[in-house]
XYZ file of C-alpha atoms in Angstrom:
139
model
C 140.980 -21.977 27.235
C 142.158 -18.478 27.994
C 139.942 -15.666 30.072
C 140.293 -12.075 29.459
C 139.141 -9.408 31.607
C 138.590 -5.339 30.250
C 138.528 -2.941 32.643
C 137.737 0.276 31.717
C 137.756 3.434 33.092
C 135.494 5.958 33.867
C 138.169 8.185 35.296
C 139.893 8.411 32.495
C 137.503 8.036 29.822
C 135.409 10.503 28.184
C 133.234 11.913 25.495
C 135.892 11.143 23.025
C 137.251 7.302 24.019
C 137.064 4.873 26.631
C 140.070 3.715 28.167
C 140.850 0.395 29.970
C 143.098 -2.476 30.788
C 143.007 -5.743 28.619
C 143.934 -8.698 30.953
C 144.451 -12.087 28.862
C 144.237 -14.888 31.770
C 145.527 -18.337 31.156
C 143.963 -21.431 32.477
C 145.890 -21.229 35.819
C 144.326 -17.798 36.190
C 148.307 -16.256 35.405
C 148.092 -13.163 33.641
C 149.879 -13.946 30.641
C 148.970 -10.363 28.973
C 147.940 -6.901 30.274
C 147.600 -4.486 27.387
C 145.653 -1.060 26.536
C 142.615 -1.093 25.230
C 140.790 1.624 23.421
C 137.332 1.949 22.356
C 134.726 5.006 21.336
C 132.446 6.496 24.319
C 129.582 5.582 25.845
C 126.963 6.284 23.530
C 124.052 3.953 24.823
C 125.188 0.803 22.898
C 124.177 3.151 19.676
C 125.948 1.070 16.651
C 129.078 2.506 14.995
C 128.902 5.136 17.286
C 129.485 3.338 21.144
C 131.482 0.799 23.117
C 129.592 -2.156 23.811
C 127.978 -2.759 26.918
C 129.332 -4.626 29.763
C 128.825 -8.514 29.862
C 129.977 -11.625 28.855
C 131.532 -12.235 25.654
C 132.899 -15.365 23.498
C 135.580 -14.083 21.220
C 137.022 -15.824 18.171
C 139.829 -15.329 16.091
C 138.683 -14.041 12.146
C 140.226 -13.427 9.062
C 139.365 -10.258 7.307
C 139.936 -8.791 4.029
C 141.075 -5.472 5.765
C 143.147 -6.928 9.097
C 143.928 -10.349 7.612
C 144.945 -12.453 10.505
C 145.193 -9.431 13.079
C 141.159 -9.818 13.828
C 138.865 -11.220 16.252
C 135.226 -11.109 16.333
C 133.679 -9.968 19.703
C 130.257 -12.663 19.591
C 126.621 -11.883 20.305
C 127.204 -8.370 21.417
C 123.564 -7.581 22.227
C 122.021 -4.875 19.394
C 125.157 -5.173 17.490
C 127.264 -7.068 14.414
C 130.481 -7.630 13.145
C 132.094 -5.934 16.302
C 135.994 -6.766 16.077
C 139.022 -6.203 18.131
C 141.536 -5.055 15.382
C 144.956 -3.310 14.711
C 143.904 0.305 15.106
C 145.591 3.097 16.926
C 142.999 6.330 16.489
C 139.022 6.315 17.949
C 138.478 7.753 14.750
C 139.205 4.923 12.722
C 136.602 2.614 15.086
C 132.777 2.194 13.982
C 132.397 0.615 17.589
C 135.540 -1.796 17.424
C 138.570 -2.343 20.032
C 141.658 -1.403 19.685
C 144.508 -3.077 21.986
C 148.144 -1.453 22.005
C 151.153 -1.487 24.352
C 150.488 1.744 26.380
C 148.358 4.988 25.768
C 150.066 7.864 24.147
C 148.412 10.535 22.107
C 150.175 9.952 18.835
C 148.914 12.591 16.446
C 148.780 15.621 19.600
C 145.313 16.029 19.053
C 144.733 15.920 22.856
C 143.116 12.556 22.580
C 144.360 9.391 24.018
C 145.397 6.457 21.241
C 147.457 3.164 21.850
C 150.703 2.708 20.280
C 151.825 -0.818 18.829
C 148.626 -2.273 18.211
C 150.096 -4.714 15.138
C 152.443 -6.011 17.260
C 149.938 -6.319 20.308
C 147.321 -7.882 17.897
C 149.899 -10.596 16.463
C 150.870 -11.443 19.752
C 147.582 -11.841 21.092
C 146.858 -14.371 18.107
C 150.460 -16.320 18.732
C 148.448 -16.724 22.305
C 144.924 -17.443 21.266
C 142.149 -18.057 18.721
C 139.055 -17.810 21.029
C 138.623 -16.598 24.569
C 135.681 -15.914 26.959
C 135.899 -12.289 27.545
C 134.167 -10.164 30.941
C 133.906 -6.351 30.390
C 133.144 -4.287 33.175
C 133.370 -0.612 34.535
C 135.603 0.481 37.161
């Protein structure tokens, strides 16, 4: 079964997004993926509103009337339900969901960071993998 690792970053992140790196591990412990993720700040694990906290995660993949395929449900998030990494590009569009992309670019020049590609990154990640263990943690 494949691993993935977030690391996020509190250099880079802010009162507007948190930034990090998604690493998708396979079972040789060979990066087979390294992607952007973006989430909403650190707001205290408050729901629709925050990342989620660091820990330990199972993720599975999930079908969805809005992403269809492109979805995966983040389990057991502690306080928290129905949290899904999905296509999404813009923090605005996230009630507390991740979005994973190619690279960081600020698409719309509103001076805050988004991730470009994230359909493509999202059907790639499910050509890879329907369910994961997943570590998030603050660099």
């Amino acid at each position: 079964m494949y691993k993935a690792l977030l690391v996020r970053s509190r250099e880079q992140s802010d009162d507007k997004k948190t930034v990090g790196r998604f690493l998708l591990f396979n079972e040789n412990g060979e990066i087979k993926r390294d992607r952007a993720c973006l989430e909403l700040p650190w707001k205290e694990n408050s729901p629709d509103e925050s990342c989620i906290p660091e820990g330990e995660y199972e993720v599975k993949a999930k079908k969805s009337k809005k992403f269809g395929d492109l979805a995966f449900e983040i389990q057991d998030v502690p306080g928290r339900t129905d949290i899904l990494m999905h296509v999404g590009n813009f923090t605005r569009e996230s009630r507390g969901c991740q979005f994973l992309g190619w690279h960081f670019v600020d698409i719309d020049g509103d001076g805050i960071t988004d991730v470009a590609n994230s359909e493509k990154t999202m059907k790639d990640l499910r050509s890879l993998a329907d369910k994961f263990t997943y570590k998030i943690i603050w660099l």
